[in-house]
XYZ file of C-alpha atoms in Angstrom:
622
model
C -25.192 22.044 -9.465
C -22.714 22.681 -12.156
C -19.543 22.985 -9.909
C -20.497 19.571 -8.404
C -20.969 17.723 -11.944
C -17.417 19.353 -12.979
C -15.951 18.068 -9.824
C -17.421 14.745 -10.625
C -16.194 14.936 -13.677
C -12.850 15.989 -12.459
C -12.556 13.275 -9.532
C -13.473 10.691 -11.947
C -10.895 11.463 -14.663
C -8.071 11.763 -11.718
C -8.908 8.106 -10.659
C -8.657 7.197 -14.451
C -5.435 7.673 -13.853
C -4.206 6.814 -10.547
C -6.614 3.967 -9.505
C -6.822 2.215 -12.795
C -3.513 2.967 -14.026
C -1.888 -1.070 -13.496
C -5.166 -3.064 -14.260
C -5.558 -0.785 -17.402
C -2.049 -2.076 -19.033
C -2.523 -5.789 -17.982
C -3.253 -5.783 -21.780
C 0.029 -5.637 -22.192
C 0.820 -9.202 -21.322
C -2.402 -10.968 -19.775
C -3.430 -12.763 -23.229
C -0.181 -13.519 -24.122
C 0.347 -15.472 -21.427
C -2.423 -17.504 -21.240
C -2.062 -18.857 -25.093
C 1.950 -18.292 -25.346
C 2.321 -21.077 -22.210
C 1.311 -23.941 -24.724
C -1.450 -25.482 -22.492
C -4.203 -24.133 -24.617
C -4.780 -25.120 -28.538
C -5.801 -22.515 -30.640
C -9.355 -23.439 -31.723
C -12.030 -21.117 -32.207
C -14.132 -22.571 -28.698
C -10.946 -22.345 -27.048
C -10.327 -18.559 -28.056
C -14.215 -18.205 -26.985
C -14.029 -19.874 -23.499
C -10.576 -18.138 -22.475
C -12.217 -14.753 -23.575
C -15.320 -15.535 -21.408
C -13.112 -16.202 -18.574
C -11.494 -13.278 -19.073
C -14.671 -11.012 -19.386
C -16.738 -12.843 -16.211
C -13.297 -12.383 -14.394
C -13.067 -8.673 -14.415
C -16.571 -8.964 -14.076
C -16.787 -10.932 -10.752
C -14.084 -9.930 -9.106
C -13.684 -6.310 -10.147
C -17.224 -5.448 -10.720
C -19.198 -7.344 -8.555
C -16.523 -7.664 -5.440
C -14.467 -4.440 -5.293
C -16.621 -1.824 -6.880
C -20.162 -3.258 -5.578
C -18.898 -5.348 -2.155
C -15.183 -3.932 -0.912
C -16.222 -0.223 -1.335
C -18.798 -0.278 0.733
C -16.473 -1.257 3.507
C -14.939 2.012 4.309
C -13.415 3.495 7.309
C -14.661 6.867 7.742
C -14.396 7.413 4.222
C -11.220 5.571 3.897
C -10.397 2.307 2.165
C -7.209 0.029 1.493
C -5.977 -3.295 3.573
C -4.873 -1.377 6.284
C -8.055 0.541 6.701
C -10.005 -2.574 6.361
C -7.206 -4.301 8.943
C -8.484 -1.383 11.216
C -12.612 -1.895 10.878
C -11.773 -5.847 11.340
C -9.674 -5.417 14.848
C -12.398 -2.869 16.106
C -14.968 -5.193 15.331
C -13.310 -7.937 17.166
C -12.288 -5.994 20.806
C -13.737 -8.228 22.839
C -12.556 -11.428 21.615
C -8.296 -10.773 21.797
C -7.022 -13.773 20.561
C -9.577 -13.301 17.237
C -7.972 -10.040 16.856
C -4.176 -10.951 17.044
C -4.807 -13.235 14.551
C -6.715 -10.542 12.582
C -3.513 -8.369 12.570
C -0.799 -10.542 12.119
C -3.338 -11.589 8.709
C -3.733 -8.369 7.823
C -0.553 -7.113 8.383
C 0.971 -9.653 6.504
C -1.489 -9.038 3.612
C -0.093 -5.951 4.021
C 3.426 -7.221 3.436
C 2.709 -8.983 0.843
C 1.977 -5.269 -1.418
C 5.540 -4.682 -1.309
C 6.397 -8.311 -3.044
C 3.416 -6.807 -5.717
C 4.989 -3.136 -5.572
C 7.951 -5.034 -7.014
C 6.573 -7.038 -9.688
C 4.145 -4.347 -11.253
C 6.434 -1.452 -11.903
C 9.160 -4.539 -13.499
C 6.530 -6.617 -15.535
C 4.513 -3.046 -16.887
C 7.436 -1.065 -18.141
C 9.110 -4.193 -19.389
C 6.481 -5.599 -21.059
C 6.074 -1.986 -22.639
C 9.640 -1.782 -23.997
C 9.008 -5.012 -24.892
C 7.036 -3.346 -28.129
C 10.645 -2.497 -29.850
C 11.163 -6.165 -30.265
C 8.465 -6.152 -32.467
C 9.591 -2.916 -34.130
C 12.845 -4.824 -34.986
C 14.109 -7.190 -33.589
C 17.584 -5.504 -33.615
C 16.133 -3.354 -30.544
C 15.800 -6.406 -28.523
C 19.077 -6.255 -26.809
C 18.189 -2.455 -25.942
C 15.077 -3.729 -24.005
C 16.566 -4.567 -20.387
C 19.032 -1.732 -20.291
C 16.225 0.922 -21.724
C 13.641 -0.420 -19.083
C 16.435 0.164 -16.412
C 16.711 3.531 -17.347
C 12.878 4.371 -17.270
C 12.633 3.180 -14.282
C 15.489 4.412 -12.696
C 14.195 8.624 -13.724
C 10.971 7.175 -12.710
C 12.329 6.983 -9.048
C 14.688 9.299 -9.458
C 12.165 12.239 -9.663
C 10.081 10.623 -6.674
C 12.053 13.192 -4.150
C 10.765 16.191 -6.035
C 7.120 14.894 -5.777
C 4.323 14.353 -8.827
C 2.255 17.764 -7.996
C 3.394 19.437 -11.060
C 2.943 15.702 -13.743
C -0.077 14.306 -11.398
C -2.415 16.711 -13.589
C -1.117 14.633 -16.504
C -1.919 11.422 -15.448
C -5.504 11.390 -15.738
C -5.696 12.524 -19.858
C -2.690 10.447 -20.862
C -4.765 7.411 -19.211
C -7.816 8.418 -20.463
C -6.204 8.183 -24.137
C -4.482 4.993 -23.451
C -8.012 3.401 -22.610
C -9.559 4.764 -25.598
C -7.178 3.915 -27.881
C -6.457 0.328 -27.010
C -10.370 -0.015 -27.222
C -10.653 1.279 -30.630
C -7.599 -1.117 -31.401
C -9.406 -4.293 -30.226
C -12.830 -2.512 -31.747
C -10.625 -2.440 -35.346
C -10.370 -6.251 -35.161
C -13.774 -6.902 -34.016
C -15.254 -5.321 -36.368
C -13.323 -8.002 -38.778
C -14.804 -10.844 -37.187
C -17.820 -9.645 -35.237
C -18.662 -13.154 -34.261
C -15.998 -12.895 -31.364
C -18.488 -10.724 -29.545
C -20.196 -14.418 -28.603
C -17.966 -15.049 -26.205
C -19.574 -12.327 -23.562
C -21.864 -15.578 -22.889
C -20.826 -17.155 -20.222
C -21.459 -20.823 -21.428
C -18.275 -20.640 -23.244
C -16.460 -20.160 -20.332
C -18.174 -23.383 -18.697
C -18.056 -25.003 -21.815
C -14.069 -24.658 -22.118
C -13.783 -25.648 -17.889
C -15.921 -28.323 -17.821
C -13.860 -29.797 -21.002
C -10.534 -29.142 -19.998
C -10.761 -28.851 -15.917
C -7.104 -29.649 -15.813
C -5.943 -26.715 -18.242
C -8.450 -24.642 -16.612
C -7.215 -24.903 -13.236
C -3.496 -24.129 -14.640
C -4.234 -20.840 -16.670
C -5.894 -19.448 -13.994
C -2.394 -18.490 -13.437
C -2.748 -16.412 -16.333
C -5.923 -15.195 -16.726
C -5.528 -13.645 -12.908
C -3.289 -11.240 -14.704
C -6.432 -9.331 -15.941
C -7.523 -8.284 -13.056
C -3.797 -7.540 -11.299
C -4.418 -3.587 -9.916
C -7.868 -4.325 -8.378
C -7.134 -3.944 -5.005
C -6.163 -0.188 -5.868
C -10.218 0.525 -6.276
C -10.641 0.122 -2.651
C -6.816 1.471 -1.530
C -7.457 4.522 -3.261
C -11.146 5.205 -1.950
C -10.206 7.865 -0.020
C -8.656 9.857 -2.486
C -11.570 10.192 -4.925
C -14.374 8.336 -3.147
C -17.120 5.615 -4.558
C -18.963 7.452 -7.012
C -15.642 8.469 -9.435
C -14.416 4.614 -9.390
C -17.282 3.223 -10.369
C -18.132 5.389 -13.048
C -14.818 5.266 -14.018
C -14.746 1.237 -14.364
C -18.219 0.735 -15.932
C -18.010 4.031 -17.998
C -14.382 3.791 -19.462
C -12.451 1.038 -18.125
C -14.069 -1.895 -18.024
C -15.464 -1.533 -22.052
C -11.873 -0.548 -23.059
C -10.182 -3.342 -21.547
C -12.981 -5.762 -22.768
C -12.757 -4.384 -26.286
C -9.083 -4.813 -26.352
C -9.006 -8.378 -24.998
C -11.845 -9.524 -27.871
C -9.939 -7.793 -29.935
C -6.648 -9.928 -29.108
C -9.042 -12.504 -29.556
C -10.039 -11.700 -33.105
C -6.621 -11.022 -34.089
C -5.592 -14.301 -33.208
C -8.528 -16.334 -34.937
C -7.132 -14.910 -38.099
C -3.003 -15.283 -37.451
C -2.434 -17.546 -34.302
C 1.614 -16.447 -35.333
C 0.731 -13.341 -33.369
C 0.371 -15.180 -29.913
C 3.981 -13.782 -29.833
C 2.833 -10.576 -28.961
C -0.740 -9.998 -29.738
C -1.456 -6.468 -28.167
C 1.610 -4.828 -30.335
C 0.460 -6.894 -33.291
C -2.737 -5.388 -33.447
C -1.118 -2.386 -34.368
C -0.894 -1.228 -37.887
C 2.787 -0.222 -38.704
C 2.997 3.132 -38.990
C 1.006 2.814 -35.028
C 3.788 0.780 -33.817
C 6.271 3.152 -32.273
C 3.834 5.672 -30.847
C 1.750 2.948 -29.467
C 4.855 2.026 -27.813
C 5.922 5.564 -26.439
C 2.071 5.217 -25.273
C 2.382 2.126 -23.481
C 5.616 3.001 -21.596
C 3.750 6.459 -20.601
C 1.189 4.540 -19.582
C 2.797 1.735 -17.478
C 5.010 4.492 -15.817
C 1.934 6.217 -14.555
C 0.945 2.528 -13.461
C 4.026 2.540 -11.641
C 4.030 5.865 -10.345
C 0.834 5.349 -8.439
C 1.932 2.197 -6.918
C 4.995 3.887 -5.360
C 2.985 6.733 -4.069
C 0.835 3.810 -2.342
C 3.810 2.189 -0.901
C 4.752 5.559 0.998
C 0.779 5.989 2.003
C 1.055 2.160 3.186
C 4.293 2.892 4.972
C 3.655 5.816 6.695
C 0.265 4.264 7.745
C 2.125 1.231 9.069
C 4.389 3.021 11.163
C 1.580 5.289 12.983
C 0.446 2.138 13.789
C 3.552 0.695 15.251
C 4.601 -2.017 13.262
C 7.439 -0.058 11.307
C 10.278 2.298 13.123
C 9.354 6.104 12.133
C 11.349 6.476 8.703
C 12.279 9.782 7.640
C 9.202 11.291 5.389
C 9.708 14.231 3.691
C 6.345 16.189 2.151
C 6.783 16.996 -1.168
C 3.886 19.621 -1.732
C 2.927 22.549 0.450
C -0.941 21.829 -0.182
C -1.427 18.286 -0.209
C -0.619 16.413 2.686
C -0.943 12.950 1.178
C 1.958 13.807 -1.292
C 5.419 11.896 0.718
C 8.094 10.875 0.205
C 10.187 8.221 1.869
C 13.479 7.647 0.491
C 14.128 4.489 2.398
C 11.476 2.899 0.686
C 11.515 4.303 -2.468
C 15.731 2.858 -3.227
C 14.550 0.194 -1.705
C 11.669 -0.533 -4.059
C 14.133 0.330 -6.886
C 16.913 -1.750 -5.853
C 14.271 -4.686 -5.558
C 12.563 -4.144 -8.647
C 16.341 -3.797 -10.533
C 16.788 -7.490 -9.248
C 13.402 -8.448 -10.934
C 14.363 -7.025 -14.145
C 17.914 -8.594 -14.328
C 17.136 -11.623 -12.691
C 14.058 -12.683 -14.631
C 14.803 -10.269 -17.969
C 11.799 -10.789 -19.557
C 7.467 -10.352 -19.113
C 6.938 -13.568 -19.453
C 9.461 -14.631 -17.224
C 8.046 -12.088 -14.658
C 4.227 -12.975 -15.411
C 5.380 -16.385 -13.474
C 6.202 -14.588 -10.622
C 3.144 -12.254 -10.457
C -0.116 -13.314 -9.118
C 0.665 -15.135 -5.979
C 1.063 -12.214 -3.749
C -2.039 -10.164 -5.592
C -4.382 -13.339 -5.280
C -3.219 -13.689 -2.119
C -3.917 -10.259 -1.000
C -7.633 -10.678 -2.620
C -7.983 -13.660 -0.414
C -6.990 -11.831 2.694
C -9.351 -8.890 1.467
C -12.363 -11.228 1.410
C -11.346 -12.598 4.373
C -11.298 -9.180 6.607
C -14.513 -8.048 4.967
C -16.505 -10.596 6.222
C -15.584 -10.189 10.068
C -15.994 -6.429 9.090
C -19.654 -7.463 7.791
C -20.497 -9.545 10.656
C -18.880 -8.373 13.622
C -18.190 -4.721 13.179
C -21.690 -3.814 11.151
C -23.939 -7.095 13.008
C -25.339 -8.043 9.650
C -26.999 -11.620 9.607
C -24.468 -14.481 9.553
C -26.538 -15.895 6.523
C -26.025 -12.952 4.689
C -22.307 -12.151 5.534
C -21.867 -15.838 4.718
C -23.649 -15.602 1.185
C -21.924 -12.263 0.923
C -18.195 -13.347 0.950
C -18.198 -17.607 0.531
C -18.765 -17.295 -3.220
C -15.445 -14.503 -3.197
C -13.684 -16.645 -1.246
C -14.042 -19.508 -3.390
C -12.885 -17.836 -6.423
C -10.269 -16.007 -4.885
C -8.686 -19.511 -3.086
C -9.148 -21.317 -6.758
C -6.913 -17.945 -8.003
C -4.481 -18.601 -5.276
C -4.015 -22.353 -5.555
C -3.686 -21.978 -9.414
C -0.956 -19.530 -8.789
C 0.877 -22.017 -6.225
C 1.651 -23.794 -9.623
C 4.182 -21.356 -9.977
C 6.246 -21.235 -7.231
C 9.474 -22.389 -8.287
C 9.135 -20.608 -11.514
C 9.077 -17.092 -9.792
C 6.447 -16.697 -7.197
C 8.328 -17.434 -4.575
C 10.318 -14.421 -5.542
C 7.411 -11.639 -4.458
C 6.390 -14.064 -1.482
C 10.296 -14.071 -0.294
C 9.594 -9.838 -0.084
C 6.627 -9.507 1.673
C 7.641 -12.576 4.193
C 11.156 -10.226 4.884
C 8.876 -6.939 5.254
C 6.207 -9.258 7.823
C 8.817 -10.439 9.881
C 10.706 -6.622 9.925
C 7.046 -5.085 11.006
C 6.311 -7.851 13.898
C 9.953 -7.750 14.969
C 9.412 -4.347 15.413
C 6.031 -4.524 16.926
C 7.138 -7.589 19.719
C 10.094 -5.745 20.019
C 8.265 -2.278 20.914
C 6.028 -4.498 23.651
C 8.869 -6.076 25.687
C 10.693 -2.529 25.342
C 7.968 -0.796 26.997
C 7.243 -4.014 29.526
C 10.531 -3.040 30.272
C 10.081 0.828 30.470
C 7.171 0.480 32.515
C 8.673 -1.830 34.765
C 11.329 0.527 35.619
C 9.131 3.366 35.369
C 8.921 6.601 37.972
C 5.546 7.798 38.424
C 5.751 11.433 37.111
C 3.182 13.203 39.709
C 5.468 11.523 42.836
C 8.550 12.158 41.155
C 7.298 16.424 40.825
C 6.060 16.736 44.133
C 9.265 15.176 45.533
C 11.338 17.297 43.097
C 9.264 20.495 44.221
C 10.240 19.614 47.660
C 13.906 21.178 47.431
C 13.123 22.421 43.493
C 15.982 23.247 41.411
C 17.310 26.826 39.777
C 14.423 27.248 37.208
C 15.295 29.051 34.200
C 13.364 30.775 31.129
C 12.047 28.811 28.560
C 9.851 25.794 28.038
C 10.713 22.467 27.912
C 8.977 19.905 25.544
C 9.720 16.052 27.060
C 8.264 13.419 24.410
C 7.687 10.323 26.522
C 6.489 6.602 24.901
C 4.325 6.428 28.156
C 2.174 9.142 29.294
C 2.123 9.528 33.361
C 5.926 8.206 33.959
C 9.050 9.927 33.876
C 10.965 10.589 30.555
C 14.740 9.820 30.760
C 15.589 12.666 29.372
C 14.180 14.853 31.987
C 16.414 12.470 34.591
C 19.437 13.309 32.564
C 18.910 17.154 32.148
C 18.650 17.287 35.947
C 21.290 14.967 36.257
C 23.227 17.005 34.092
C 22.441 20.824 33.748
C 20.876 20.892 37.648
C 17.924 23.101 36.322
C 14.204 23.162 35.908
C 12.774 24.938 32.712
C 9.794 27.559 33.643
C 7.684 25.690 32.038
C 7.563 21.882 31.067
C 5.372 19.926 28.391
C 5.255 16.667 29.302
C 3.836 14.647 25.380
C 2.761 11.484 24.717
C 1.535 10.641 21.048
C -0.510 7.821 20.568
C -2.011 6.482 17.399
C -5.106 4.934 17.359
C -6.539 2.089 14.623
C -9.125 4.477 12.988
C -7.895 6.361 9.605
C -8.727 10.346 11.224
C -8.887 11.938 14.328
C -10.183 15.821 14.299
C -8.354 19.019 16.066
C -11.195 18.562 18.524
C -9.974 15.362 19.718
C -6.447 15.668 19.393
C -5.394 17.128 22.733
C -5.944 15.394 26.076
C -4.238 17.806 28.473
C -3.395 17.481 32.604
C -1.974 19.772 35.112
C 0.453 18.312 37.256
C 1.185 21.954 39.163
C 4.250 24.031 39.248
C 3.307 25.113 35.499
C 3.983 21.255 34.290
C 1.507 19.652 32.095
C 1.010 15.967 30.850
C -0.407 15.910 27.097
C -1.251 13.029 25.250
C -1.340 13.991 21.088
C -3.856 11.844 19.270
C -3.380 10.812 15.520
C -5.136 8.607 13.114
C -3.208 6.278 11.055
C -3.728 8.993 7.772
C -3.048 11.977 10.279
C 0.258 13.641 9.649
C 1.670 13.793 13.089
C 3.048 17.513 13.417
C 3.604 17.743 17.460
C 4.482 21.262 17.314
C 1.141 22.387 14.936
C -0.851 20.056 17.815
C 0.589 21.865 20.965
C -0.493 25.059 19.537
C -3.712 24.041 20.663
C -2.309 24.213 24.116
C -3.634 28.100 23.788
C -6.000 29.193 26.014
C -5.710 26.790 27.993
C -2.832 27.756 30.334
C -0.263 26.860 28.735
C 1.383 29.317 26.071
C 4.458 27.954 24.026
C 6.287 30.406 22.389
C 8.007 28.384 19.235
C 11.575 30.604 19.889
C 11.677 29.498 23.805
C 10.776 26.184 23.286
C 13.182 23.027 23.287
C 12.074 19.448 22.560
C 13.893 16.835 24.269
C 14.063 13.219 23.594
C 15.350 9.832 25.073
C 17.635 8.250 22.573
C 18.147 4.682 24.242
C 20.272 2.310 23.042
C 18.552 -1.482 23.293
C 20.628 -4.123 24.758
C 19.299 -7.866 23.562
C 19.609 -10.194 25.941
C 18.794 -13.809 26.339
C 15.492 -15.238 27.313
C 13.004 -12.206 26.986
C 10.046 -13.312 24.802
C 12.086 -13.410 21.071
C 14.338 -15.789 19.491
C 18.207 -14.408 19.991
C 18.215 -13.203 16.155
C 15.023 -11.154 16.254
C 16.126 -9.905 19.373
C 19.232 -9.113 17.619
C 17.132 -7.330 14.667
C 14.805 -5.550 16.853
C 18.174 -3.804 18.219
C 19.297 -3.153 15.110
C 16.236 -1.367 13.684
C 15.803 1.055 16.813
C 19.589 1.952 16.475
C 18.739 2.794 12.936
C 15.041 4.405 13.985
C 16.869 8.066 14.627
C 13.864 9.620 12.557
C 11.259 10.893 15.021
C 12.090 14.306 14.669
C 11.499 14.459 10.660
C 8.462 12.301 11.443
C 6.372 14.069 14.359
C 7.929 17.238 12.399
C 10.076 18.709 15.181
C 12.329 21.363 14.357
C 15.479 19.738 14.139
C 17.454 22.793 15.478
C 15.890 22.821 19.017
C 15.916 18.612 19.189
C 18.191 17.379 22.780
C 19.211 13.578 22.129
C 20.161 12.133 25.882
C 20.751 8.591 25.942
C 20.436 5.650 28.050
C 21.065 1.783 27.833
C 17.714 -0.685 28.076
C 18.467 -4.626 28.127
C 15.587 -6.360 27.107
């Protein structure tokens, strides 16, 4: 009983720090935004209503929709968009044209976290550095070049994996949370009467007076709750039980007794709307409160790379990306990757935020379209989850997600307002990443249209091959094939070529499947074609690590012995010829090329040994 309450304990102070990591430092910039844009006057039932809002925001939407509604909506333990992308397209089978448009949603809600996995790591740090400004003001011109370099180590160390810091992250959290609550809990204890504004008739009060203003610093307030989707992305890490005591425990009262506080402070000195979370600080807390903050913002950071790799890697396995070279970073945990295509990529895009935009404020204009966005899309996928995948009653799903929905599209709408001033800057992202994943996924279909169109059946090809067979020599021969049952190229051009038959040959096929795990029991689905040949067809969930050699070592016992020092992999490296009229507009076509000329990563993704990897070639017009 005691080991299970310390690894409660210990699961609950880990997702301190990786799940709540970018929500927690929204206090960074959230409040300042809302009263530093001008639209609302500081009076004391203004200060009340917008600290309502704030409160019944992180209330509704984190309390009530992620941590009570979205996490119940796991996939075999696992959560995030793509996961709940996966439950929704299960649950919809048998109706095809429901389900393509289920994917390309999801999938593009999925997009649309690399436009966010941009903003966050730009707006946190910067709005962190930001705190020298207010130390003097002859740091300011230190603040874009010092937030450059924090980021850039920040990615720099990504390739050497966060095993040996990720122990960190949890405490340093835990002490940013406590001590920005007992910062707000300084200044509310100077004007207790704050406290009022947990009603929530000041929040209707201040909508119902100014329904204009209200519906334009929703922009704003929307910042609060930026990070929320990471409750439910990150549910397979620590499960339900650690986030929500986590959020109701620690969180959630530390970021509401911070934002009051704000609130307090700027009752007494409206001046500080400049910068009200640094102002709070008593002098001598200044500095370390900003060494603090940027410790804090990088860890927000860190764990929304670390998703974008997760996301990635997921994506590919289920064949909307090429396979990207993904190096493992620790020997005991799986889930730690690294992908360095993504992660310069990230930083490149994220340098452009900072220079482009150079300040929070500026980048608070840009932020919130793609997150409310993503919330909408979330709402959207549970309810065909509820109602098709787990048959509740249409009344219920309806009353279940219609009151979400509603908030989340008055969110999104609000943050249209913004376009031009920025948000069209994390929407430009994820539309370039959407139209990359279903170029590559339209492109994949006509490619293997074409392949199977042109395909040799593998059993007639053997027995005509075994006919007159060729010199066999020692040794087996692994063939990797994109359709099981048909005739790899490779295998044409090694007889073409070297005239001989290896002893034995492995005829694979891997195929990834929409659900998040698939067990060793299920991972093999083996044939014997005769004249010791076999057809295999690898299974792997989309959180599986595909390892093809580690999987055919199950191939023991059952007839077929590989012996990792005889063995050579072979596979087709085709070069895709676009041509005119075959399902894609020219320049996709064009694209689609491009990518699998660049996709030369299989082996470092299904882990083959590079040393014993055969590239043949062929041309495919498509």
């Amino acid at each position: 009983m005691q080991t299970s309450k310390s690894s409660l304990s210990a699961l609950t102070l880990a997702a301190i720090g990786v799940v709540y990591g970018d929500i927690g430092t929204s206090v960074l910039y959230a409040i300042k935004e809302v009263f530093g844009s001008g639209y609302v006057p500081f009076t004391q039932d203004n200060i009340y209503g917008i600290l309502s809002i704030f409160f019944w925001t992180l209330t509704v939407i984190v309390s009530l929709k992620y941590v009570v509604l979205v996490l119940r909506a796991d996939n075999n333990g696992e959560g995030g968009l793509v996961a709940m992308l996966a439950l929704a397209s299960q649950a919809v089978l048998d109706k095809p044209r429901l389900r393509k448009t289920l994917l390309a949603v999801g999938i593009f809600g999925t997009s649309l976290f690399y436009g966010d996995g941009v903003i966050t790591p730009a707006i946190s740090v910067l709005s962190a550095v930001e705190g020298l400004e207010v130390v003097s003001t002859q740091f300011t011109e230190y603040v874009i070049p010092a937030t450059l370099l924090v980021l850039f180590c920040l990615f720099f160390v990504q390739k050497r994996g966060t095993g040996g810091i990720g122990k960190f992250f949890g405490p340093i959290t835990l002490v940013w949370l406590l001590s920005i609550g007992l910062l707000g809990l300084s200044h509310i204890a100077e004007h207790p009467e704050i406290l009022w504004a947990l009603s929530p008739h000041h929040a209707l009060r201040f909508i119902f007076a100014n329904p204009g203003t209200s519906f334009v610093v929703l922009g704003s307030v929307v910042l609060c709750v930026t990070g929320a989707e990471a409750l439910y992305a990150d549910l397979g890490h620590f499960g339900k039980t650690p986030i929500r005591i986590a959020w109701f425990t620690v969180v959630m009262p530390a970021l509401t007794l911070n934002y009051f506080g704000q609130g307090a402070l700027l009752l007494a000195h409206p001046e500080a709307v400049k910068n009200p979370f640094y102002m709070m600080a008593p002098d001598w807390a200044l500095l370390p409160l900003v060494i603090l903050a940027t410790m804090a913002t990088v860890i927000a950071s860190q764990a929304l790379i670390t998703g974008a790799f997760s996301a990635t890697k997921q994506v590919i396995q289920l064949g909307y990306l090429p396979r990207l070279n993904v190096q493992h970073t620790s020997v005991r945990d799986t889930g730690q990757i690294y992908l360095p295509f993504v992660n310069w990529g990230l930083f490149a895009a994220i340098v452009l935020a900072v220079v482009l935009f150079r300040s929070s404020s500026n980048l608070a204009a840009a932020y919130g379209i793609a997150v409310t966005l993503n919330m909408l899309i979330t709402t959207v996928l549970t309810f065909f989850v509820l109602y098709y995948g787990w048959r509740y009653p249409l009344v219920l799903c309806l009353g279940a997600t219609s009151f979400f929905f509603l908030v989340d599209l008055a969110f999104f709408t609000s943050n249209l307002l913004k376009l031009f001033q920025g948000g069209w800057f994390p929407l430009m992202i994820g539309g370039g990443v959407f139209t990359l994943m279903m170029t590559w996924k339209e492109g994949r279909r006509l490619l293997n249209e074409k392949l199977r169109s042109d395909a040799i059946d593998l059993s007639d090809f053997l027995e005509s091959v075994f006919v007159n067979p060729p010199t066999r020599v020692e040794g087996t021969a692994v063939f990797l094939s994109a359709e099981s049952g048909t005739v790899p190229n490779a295998l044409l051009h090694n007889l073409k070529h070297n005239k001989v038959l290896h002893g034995t040959n492995v005829f694979v096929t891997v195929n990834n499947h929409e659900v998040p795990w698939i067990g060793l029991d299920g991972r093999l689905q083996v044939e014997s074609l005769g004249h010791d040949c076999w057809q295999v067809v690898i299974h792997y969930g989309f959180k599986n690590d595909p390892d093809v050699p580690r999987a055919l070592q199950l191939l023991r016992g059952r007839g077929c012995d590989l012996e990792p020092m005889t063995t050579s992999y072979f596979l087709s490296r085709d070069t895709v010829i676009p041509t005119i009229g075959s399902g894609m507009a020219p320049w996709r076509e064009k694209l689609f090329a491009q990518m699998h000329h660049n996709a030369g990563a299989a082996a470092d993704f299904l882990n083959l040994p590079n040393n014993a990897v055969v590239e043949l070639g062929s041309k495919i017009e498509i």
